[in-house]
GROMACS .gro file of C-alpha atoms in nm:
model
  362
    1MET     CA    1   1.924  -1.350   0.215
    2PHE     CA    2   1.959  -1.556   0.532
    3CYS     CA    3   2.351  -1.573   0.526
    4SER     CA    4   2.329  -1.232   0.640
    5CYS     CA    5   2.587  -1.287   0.929
    6MET     CA    6   2.820  -1.326   0.604
    7LEU     CA    7   2.843  -0.947   0.632
    8ASP     CA    8   3.083  -0.963   0.955
    9LEU     CA    9   3.329  -1.198   0.763
   10ALA     CA   10   3.320  -0.972   0.469
   11ASN     CA   11   3.336  -0.673   0.652
   12GLU     CA   12   3.649  -0.807   0.869
   13PHE     CA   13   3.845  -0.832   0.484
   14GLY     CA   14   3.721  -0.509   0.414
   15LEU     CA   15   3.519  -0.680   0.096
   16PRO     CA   16   3.216  -0.501  -0.035
   17THR     CA   17   2.922  -0.742  -0.003
   18TYR     CA   18   2.577  -0.806  -0.197
   19VAL     CA   19   2.243  -0.969  -0.150
   20PHE     CA   20   2.081  -1.218  -0.423
   21PHE     CA   21   1.726  -1.208  -0.282
   22THR     CA   22   1.546  -1.503  -0.409
   23SER     CA   23   1.184  -1.415  -0.290
   24ASN     CA   24   1.001  -1.115  -0.495
   25ALA     CA   25   1.041  -0.740  -0.417
   26GLY     CA   26   0.748  -0.697  -0.255
   27PHE     CA   27   0.788  -0.921   0.029
   28LEU     CA   28   1.176  -0.777   0.060
   29GLY     CA   29   0.995  -0.457   0.154
   30PHE     CA   30   0.765  -0.576   0.387
   31MET     CA   31   1.029  -0.791   0.579
   32LEU     CA   32   1.233  -0.444   0.575
   33HIS     CA   33   0.922  -0.247   0.710
   34LEU     CA   34   0.831  -0.463   0.926
   35GLN     CA   35   1.206  -0.425   1.088
   36THR     CA   36   1.138   0.003   1.076
   37LEU     CA   37   0.854  -0.048   1.252
   38ARG     CA   38   0.969  -0.297   1.530
   39ASP     CA   39   1.285  -0.041   1.607
   40ARG     CA   40   1.055   0.275   1.545
   41HIS     CA   41   0.740   0.203   1.669
   42ASN     CA   42   0.779  -0.135   1.885
   43LEU     CA   43   0.575  -0.330   1.662
   44ASP     CA   44   0.547  -0.688   1.811
   45ILE     CA   45   0.394  -0.853   1.455
   46THR     CA   46   0.294  -1.174   1.652
   47GLU     CA   47  -0.033  -0.930   1.828
   48TYR     CA   48  -0.149  -0.956   1.448
   49LYS     CA   49  -0.208  -1.385   1.485
   50ASP     CA   50  -0.570  -1.493   1.391
   51SER     CA   51  -0.652  -1.086   1.344
   52ASP     CA   52  -0.876  -1.002   0.986
   53SER     CA   53  -0.665  -0.654   1.082
   54GLU     CA   54  -0.473  -0.480   0.757
   55LEU     CA   55  -0.113  -0.361   0.721
   56ASP     CA   56  -0.005  -0.094   0.524
   57ILE     CA   57   0.310  -0.148   0.331
   58PRO     CA   58   0.514   0.077   0.098
   59SER     CA   59   0.595  -0.220  -0.151
   60PHE     CA   60   0.219  -0.309  -0.231
   61THR     CA   61  -0.004  -0.111  -0.390
   62ILE     CA   62  -0.285  -0.223  -0.130
   63PRO     CA   63  -0.299  -0.306   0.246
   64VAL     CA   64  -0.205  -0.642   0.300
   65PRO     CA   65  -0.396  -0.862   0.521
   66ALA     CA   66  -0.256  -1.004   0.851
   67LYS     CA   67  -0.389  -1.369   0.742
   68VAL     CA   68  -0.077  -1.428   0.441
   69PHE     CA   69   0.139  -1.315   0.699
   70PRO     CA   70   0.425  -1.582   0.682
   71SER     CA   71   0.351  -1.857   0.975
   72ARG     CA   72   0.695  -1.779   1.141
   73LEU     CA   73   0.568  -1.427   1.213
   74LEU     CA   74   0.273  -1.480   1.412
   75ASP     CA   75   0.432  -1.716   1.669
   76LYS     CA   76   0.633  -1.660   1.967
   77GLU     CA   77   0.776  -1.981   1.978
   78ARG     CA   78   0.952  -1.983   1.632
   79GLU     CA   79   1.103  -1.654   1.720
   80PRO     CA   80   0.997  -1.402   1.491
   81ASP     CA   81   1.258  -1.101   1.587
   82VAL     CA   82   1.536  -1.360   1.498
   83PHE     CA   83   1.396  -1.402   1.149
   84ILE     CA   84   1.340  -0.995   1.102
   85SER     CA   85   1.640  -0.906   1.230
   86ILE     CA   86   1.888  -1.188   0.999
   87LEU     CA   87   1.718  -1.030   0.674
   88GLY     CA   88   1.670  -0.644   0.850
   89ARG     CA   89   2.058  -0.667   0.782
   90LEU     CA   90   1.996  -0.678   0.471
   91ARG     CA   91   2.052  -0.252   0.464
   92GLU     CA   92   2.439  -0.327   0.535
   93ALA     CA   93   2.479  -0.431   0.182
   94LYS     CA   94   2.636  -0.283  -0.100
   95GLY     CA   95   2.333  -0.343  -0.313
   96ILE     CA   96   2.047  -0.596  -0.345
   97MET     CA   97   2.023  -0.836  -0.663
   98VAL     CA   98   1.635  -0.898  -0.661
   99ASN     CA   99   1.481  -1.230  -0.805
  100THR     CA  100   1.230  -1.079  -1.009
  101PHE     CA  101   1.181  -0.779  -1.313
  102ALA     CA  102   1.082  -0.353  -1.357
  103GLU     CA  103   0.813  -0.506  -1.540
  104LEU     CA  104   0.599  -0.717  -1.330
  105GLU     CA  105   0.703  -0.527  -0.989
  106SER     CA  106   0.762  -0.149  -1.073
  107HIS     CA  107   0.553  -0.007  -0.806
  108ALA     CA  108   0.769  -0.252  -0.553
  109ILE     CA  109   1.131  -0.153  -0.702
  110LYS     CA  110   1.003   0.199  -0.681
  111SER     CA  111   0.915   0.128  -0.297
  112LEU     CA  112   1.226   0.038  -0.233
  113SER     CA  113   1.446   0.250  -0.446
  114ASP     CA  114   1.272   0.543  -0.333
  115SER     CA  115   1.388   0.481   0.010
  116ASP     CA  116   1.725   0.688   0.191
  117ASP     CA  117   1.798   0.376   0.402
  118ILE     CA  118   1.749   0.091   0.174
  119PRO     CA  119   2.104  -0.058  -0.050
  120PRO     CA  120   2.039  -0.032  -0.447
  121ILE     CA  121   1.812  -0.252  -0.580
  122TYR     CA  122   1.916  -0.525  -0.874
  123PRO     CA  123   1.617  -0.679  -1.050
  124VAL     CA  124   1.791  -0.914  -1.219
  125GLY     CA  125   1.538  -1.174  -1.298
  126PRO     CA  126   1.390  -1.414  -1.390
  127ILE     CA  127   1.623  -1.632  -1.325
  128LEU     CA  128   1.520  -1.958  -1.430
  129ASN     CA  129   1.655  -2.313  -1.552
  130ILE     CA  130   1.372  -2.407  -1.848
  131ASN     CA  131   1.389  -2.754  -1.983
  132ARG     CA  132   1.682  -2.882  -1.730
  133ASP     CA  133   1.477  -3.147  -1.625
  134LYS     CA  134   1.313  -3.219  -1.990
  135ARG     CA  135   1.385  -3.611  -2.065
  136ASP     CA  136   1.180  -3.761  -2.420
  137ASP     CA  137   1.055  -4.049  -2.216
  138ASP     CA  138   0.898  -3.879  -1.975
  139VAL     CA  139   0.568  -4.037  -1.904
  140ALA     CA  140   0.406  -3.693  -1.863
  141LEU     CA  141   0.527  -3.522  -2.105
  142ILE     CA  142   0.441  -3.800  -2.357
  143TRP     CA  143   0.084  -3.828  -2.201
  144LEU     CA  144   0.047  -3.458  -2.257
  145ASP     CA  145   0.185  -3.481  -2.638
  146ASN     CA  146  -0.202  -3.673  -2.696
  147GLN     CA  147  -0.408  -3.364  -2.519
  148PRO     CA  148  -0.545  -3.073  -2.690
  149LYS     CA  149  -0.399  -2.730  -2.687
  150TYR     CA  150  -0.485  -2.516  -2.325
  151SER     CA  151  -0.684  -2.819  -2.255
  152VAL     CA  152  -0.468  -2.958  -1.914
  153VAL     CA  153  -0.499  -2.823  -1.572
  154PHE     CA  154  -0.159  -2.963  -1.380
  155LEU     CA  155  -0.106  -2.984  -0.995
  156CYS     CA  156   0.200  -2.943  -0.897
  157PHE     CA  157   0.297  -2.805  -0.538
  158GLY     CA  158   0.689  -2.790  -0.502
  159SER     CA  159   0.927  -2.995  -0.388
  160MET     CA  160   0.828  -2.999   0.002
  161GLY     CA  161   0.472  -2.995  -0.119
  162SER     CA  162   0.175  -3.277  -0.017
  163PHE     CA  163  -0.106  -3.309   0.134
  164ASP     CA  164  -0.266  -3.579   0.398
  165ALA     CA  165  -0.544  -3.806   0.284
  166ASP     CA  166  -0.798  -3.707   0.308
  167GLN     CA  167  -0.674  -3.372   0.123
  168VAL     CA  168  -0.604  -3.599  -0.112
  169LEU     CA  169  -1.003  -3.700  -0.186
  170GLU     CA  170  -1.106  -3.398  -0.166
  171ILE     CA  171  -0.870  -3.280  -0.470
  172ALA     CA  172  -0.965  -3.643  -0.642
  173HIS     CA  173  -1.289  -3.560  -0.633
  174ALA     CA  174  -1.322  -3.183  -0.729
  175LEU     CA  175  -1.042  -3.278  -1.065
  176GLU     CA  176  -1.341  -3.568  -1.120
  177ARG     CA  177  -1.652  -3.308  -1.167
  178SER     CA  178  -1.446  -3.024  -1.313
  179GLY     CA  179  -1.484  -3.250  -1.570
  180HIS     CA  180  -1.118  -3.112  -1.702
  181ARG     CA  181  -0.808  -3.284  -1.832
  182PHE     CA  182  -0.537  -3.311  -1.571
  183LEU     CA  183  -0.173  -3.410  -1.497
  184TRP     CA  184  -0.132  -3.470  -1.085
  185SER     CA  185   0.182  -3.453  -0.926
  186LEU     CA  186   0.096  -3.699  -0.621
  187ARG     CA  187   0.378  -3.762  -0.358
  188TRP     CA  188   0.352  -3.931   0.042
  189PRO     CA  189   0.387  -3.642   0.322
  190GLN     CA  190   0.641  -3.652   0.590
  191PRO     CA  191   0.512  -3.736   0.932
  192LYS     CA  192   0.362  -3.461   1.107
  193GLY     CA  193   0.667  -3.250   1.265
  194LYS     CA  194   0.922  -3.354   1.053
  195MET     CA  195   1.090  -3.162   0.771
  196GLY     CA  196   1.162  -3.309   0.418
  197PHE     CA  197   1.119  -3.386   0.083
  198PRO     CA  198   0.831  -3.615   0.046
  199SER     CA  199   0.853  -3.925  -0.151
  200GLU     CA  200   0.666  -4.139  -0.407
  201TYR     CA  201   0.365  -4.362  -0.364
  202SER     CA  202   0.449  -4.716  -0.411
  203ASP     CA  203   0.056  -4.728  -0.517
  204LEU     CA  204  -0.155  -4.458  -0.601
  205ASN     CA  205  -0.484  -4.667  -0.494
  206GLU     CA  206  -0.381  -4.668  -0.133
  207VAL     CA  207  -0.425  -4.334  -0.140
  208LEU     CA  208  -0.713  -4.216  -0.439
  209PRO     CA  209  -1.044  -4.312  -0.397
  210GLU     CA  210  -1.164  -4.658  -0.549
  211GLY     CA  211  -1.163  -4.696  -0.940
  212PHE     CA  212  -1.094  -4.332  -0.942
  213ILE     CA  213  -0.747  -4.394  -1.185
  214GLU     CA  214  -0.984  -4.642  -1.379
  215ARG     CA  215  -1.263  -4.325  -1.442
  216THR     CA  216  -1.063  -4.082  -1.533
  217VAL     CA  217  -0.804  -4.297  -1.719
  218GLY     CA  218  -0.914  -4.096  -2.088
  219MET     CA  219  -0.898  -3.748  -1.948
  220GLY     CA  220  -0.631  -3.752  -1.629
  221LYS     CA  221  -0.279  -3.916  -1.544
  222VAL     CA  222  -0.161  -3.927  -1.160
  223ILE     CA  223   0.251  -3.941  -1.160
  224GLY     CA  224   0.478  -3.853  -0.848
  225TRP     CA  225   0.765  -3.625  -0.915
  226ALA     CA  226   0.719  -3.383  -1.231
  227PRO     CA  227   0.945  -3.195  -1.477
  228GLN     CA  228   0.751  -2.886  -1.361
  229GLU     CA  229   0.914  -2.643  -1.611
  230ALA     CA  230   0.878  -2.844  -1.936
  231VAL     CA  231   0.541  -2.956  -1.813
  232LEU     CA  232   0.480  -2.537  -1.796
  233SER     CA  233   0.593  -2.498  -2.179
  234HIS     CA  234   0.383  -2.813  -2.308
  235PRO     CA  235   0.108  -2.652  -2.544
  236ALA     CA  236  -0.151  -2.854  -2.397
  237LEU     CA  237  -0.120  -2.672  -2.023
  238GLY     CA  238  -0.358  -2.451  -1.978
  239GLY     CA  239  -0.347  -2.400  -1.620
  240LEU     CA  240  -0.120  -2.458  -1.284
  241VAL     CA  241  -0.274  -2.493  -0.929
  242SER     CA  242   0.043  -2.428  -0.807
  243HIS     CA  243   0.174  -2.325  -0.386
  244CYS     CA  244   0.278  -2.050  -0.538
  245GLY     CA  245   0.678  -2.105  -0.471
  246TRP     CA  246   0.867  -1.748  -0.651
  247ASN     CA  247   1.023  -1.996  -0.884
  248SER     CA  248   0.715  -2.172  -0.962
  249THR     CA  249   0.535  -1.836  -0.953
  250LEU     CA  250   0.827  -1.715  -1.236
  251GLU     CA  251   0.809  -2.007  -1.452
  252SER     CA  252   0.423  -1.993  -1.472
  253VAL     CA  253   0.456  -1.661  -1.601
  254TRP     CA  254   0.741  -1.688  -1.814
  255CYS     CA  255   0.555  -1.963  -2.013
  256GLY     CA  256   0.202  -1.758  -2.028
  257VAL     CA  257   0.035  -2.004  -1.772
  258PRO     CA  258  -0.203  -1.908  -1.565
  259MET     CA  259  -0.255  -2.015  -1.198
  260ALA     CA  260  -0.495  -2.090  -0.957
  261ALA     CA  261  -0.316  -1.993  -0.578
  262TRP     CA  262  -0.333  -2.226  -0.325
  263PRO     CA  263  -0.003  -2.146  -0.079
  264LEU     CA  264   0.176  -2.412   0.178
  265TYR     CA  265   0.381  -2.265   0.389
  266ALA     CA  266   0.717  -1.998   0.407
  267GLU     CA  267   0.624  -1.667   0.220
  268GLN     CA  268   0.365  -1.858  -0.013
  269GLN     CA  269   0.054  -1.656   0.100
  270MET     CA  270   0.206  -1.344   0.020
  271ASN     CA  271   0.334  -1.457  -0.292
  272ALA     CA  272  -0.053  -1.558  -0.367
  273PHE     CA  273  -0.192  -1.242  -0.261
  274LYS     CA  274   0.079  -1.067  -0.469
  275MET     CA  275  -0.026  -1.273  -0.759
  276LEU     CA  276  -0.416  -1.257  -0.663
  277LYS     CA  277  -0.506  -0.939  -0.572
  278ASP     CA  278  -0.184  -0.662  -0.600
  279LEU     CA  279  -0.088  -0.804  -0.960
  280GLY     CA  280  -0.462  -0.917  -1.081
  281MET     CA  281  -0.283  -1.203  -1.292
  282ALA     CA  282  -0.405  -1.558  -1.068
  283VAL     CA  283  -0.744  -1.653  -0.929
  284LYS     CA  284  -0.796  -1.856  -0.588
  285ILE     CA  285  -0.863  -2.194  -0.432
  286LYS     CA  286  -0.733  -2.113  -0.106
  287MET     CA  287  -0.480  -1.800   0.007
  288ASP     CA  288  -0.460  -1.796   0.354
  289TYR     CA  289  -0.417  -2.199   0.377
  290ARG     CA  290  -0.104  -2.284   0.571
  291LYS     CA  291   0.061  -2.635   0.595
  292ASP     CA  292   0.421  -2.635   0.697
  293PHE     CA  293   0.640  -2.956   0.924
  294MET     CA  294   0.567  -2.721   1.224
  295THR     CA  295   0.198  -2.718   1.182
  296THR     CA  296  -0.039  -2.978   1.365
  297GLU     CA  297  -0.408  -2.890   1.225
  298THR     CA  298  -0.481  -2.824   0.886
  299ILE     CA  299  -0.800  -2.722   0.722
  300VAL     CA  300  -0.912  -2.990   0.431
  301VAL     CA  301  -1.068  -2.780   0.175
  302THR     CA  302  -1.352  -2.873   0.035
  303ALA     CA  303  -1.396  -3.068  -0.315
  304GLU     CA  304  -1.636  -2.758  -0.441
  305VAL     CA  305  -1.436  -2.550  -0.348
  306ILE     CA  306  -1.125  -2.656  -0.541
  307GLU     CA  307  -1.328  -2.745  -0.824
  308ASN     CA  308  -1.439  -2.402  -0.807
  309GLY     CA  309  -1.122  -2.257  -0.839
  310ILE     CA  310  -1.030  -2.543  -1.119
  311ARG     CA  311  -1.306  -2.367  -1.333
  312LYS     CA  312  -1.257  -2.048  -1.297
  313LEU     CA  313  -0.821  -2.119  -1.385
  314MET     CA  314  -0.946  -2.344  -1.688
  315ASP     CA  315  -1.243  -2.093  -1.826
  316SER     CA  316  -0.946  -1.804  -1.804
  317GLY     CA  317  -0.990  -1.822  -2.222
  318GLY     CA  318  -1.323  -1.698  -2.176
  319GLU     CA  319  -1.474  -1.343  -2.190
  320GLY     CA  320  -1.488  -1.125  -1.834
  321ALA     CA  321  -1.260  -1.098  -1.538
  322SER     CA  322  -1.086  -1.477  -1.652
  323GLY     CA  323  -1.032  -1.372  -1.968
  324GLU     CA  324  -0.822  -1.042  -1.853
  325ILE     CA  325  -0.620  -1.298  -1.630
  326ARG     CA  326  -0.510  -1.506  -1.937
  327ASN     CA  327  -0.442  -1.200  -2.128
  328LYS     CA  328  -0.259  -1.069  -1.822
  329VAL     CA  329  -0.010  -1.339  -1.798
  330GLU     CA  330   0.060  -1.374  -2.197
  331GLU     CA  331   0.143  -1.043  -2.183
  332MET     CA  332   0.367  -1.089  -1.906
  333LYS     CA  333   0.533  -1.354  -2.054
  334LYS     CA  334   0.645  -1.145  -2.304
  335LYS     CA  335   0.769  -0.886  -2.084
  336SER     CA  336   0.970  -1.158  -1.896
  337ARG     CA  337   1.152  -1.240  -2.160
  338MET     CA  338   1.210  -0.901  -2.288
  339ALA     CA  339   1.378  -0.843  -1.952
  340VAL     CA  340   1.637  -1.055  -2.023
  341ALA     CA  341   1.701  -1.014  -2.300
  342GLU     CA  342   2.007  -0.786  -2.478
  343GLY     CA  343   1.869  -0.456  -2.358
  344GLY     CA  344   1.605  -0.559  -2.140
  345SER     CA  345   1.552  -0.401  -1.814
  346SER     CA  346   1.650  -0.699  -1.611
  347TYR     CA  347   1.995  -0.712  -1.849
  348LEU     CA  348   2.107  -0.367  -1.801
  349SER     CA  349   1.988  -0.387  -1.423
  350LEU     CA  350   2.241  -0.697  -1.432
  351GLY     CA  351   2.531  -0.440  -1.587
  352ARG     CA  352   2.480  -0.183  -1.339
  353PHE     CA  353   2.556  -0.380  -1.047
  354ILE     CA  354   2.881  -0.529  -1.206
  355GLU     CA  355   2.979  -0.130  -1.259
  356ASP     CA  356   2.894  -0.079  -0.870
  357MET     CA  357   3.044  -0.399  -0.792
  358MET     CA  358   3.369  -0.322  -0.952
  359GLY     CA  359   3.335   0.038  -0.840
  360ASN     CA  360   3.306  -0.052  -0.459
  361ILE     CA  361   3.602  -0.320  -0.537
  362LEU     CA  362   3.817  -0.051  -0.735
   0.00000   0.00000   0.00000
């Protein structure tokens, strides 16, 4: 979706161009709407930085607060206009495939489809590779085999997600005080200002509170890299504390695992807003938290806030609002699987895409 310059190359050869948009339909609508506001109404999106304002976005059912806009759009030095222009060029494609499904984002898909200047939208998801990393000898899965059903909260923050030492201590205190069983994927962050993948700790005791591993040996396990898809599919899983990357969000829906939102970078704050407020399918740790490789300072989320979020997440089997969340996720799990099955919404959408592509080639 960032390779819109390839449109020029395709046009040179007279080839129809299609785009695969790896995030959700709501965010696609957000970016295209920003381009419209900029080009037709001279909107300077950076004016929303540190603002409590909200923006009406056609692809969302409720106004979107500026606090969840991607950091890239709010920083003049990072050239937000270039970013908006790159994604705005997707209008020139013959069609846009989106990694979502109609039942999850019916409002967003309709708003995009009803627009006169947006090409046909093809929701073809969820496109996932479940169990790609599953190994029978994996220590995390072996540990989960000995835990009761729905009893474990899983903390995992994606391929680039990590925290500084002060934040790790707060998470550890929250887990210990919550009393819930946990599986925690913990990795060493890259130095500030550098972009890259976190590394494994050689000794977890150097970052965890003194005696933490010994005190929690019967209730939790701290690991490095985690086979996320396999873990989410395990019957012991009761909830996921997540960075809200769109792949992870779709995986949690596919597996029917309720999610607590703790976004870090990119469009993850908007994904968290979608799941929390737009769809009502998650609970909150901190929705406007930001930590990317350009961040010089980050707020430390306290153990009290984290513990509160974990309790709400893991109590989602009971009555009330949290029970509704688990029910919604379980219902959407069924719909996600029906969508990609023969005759499902994404199956049929993929068929329409193929027909359209063949029509444009012939």
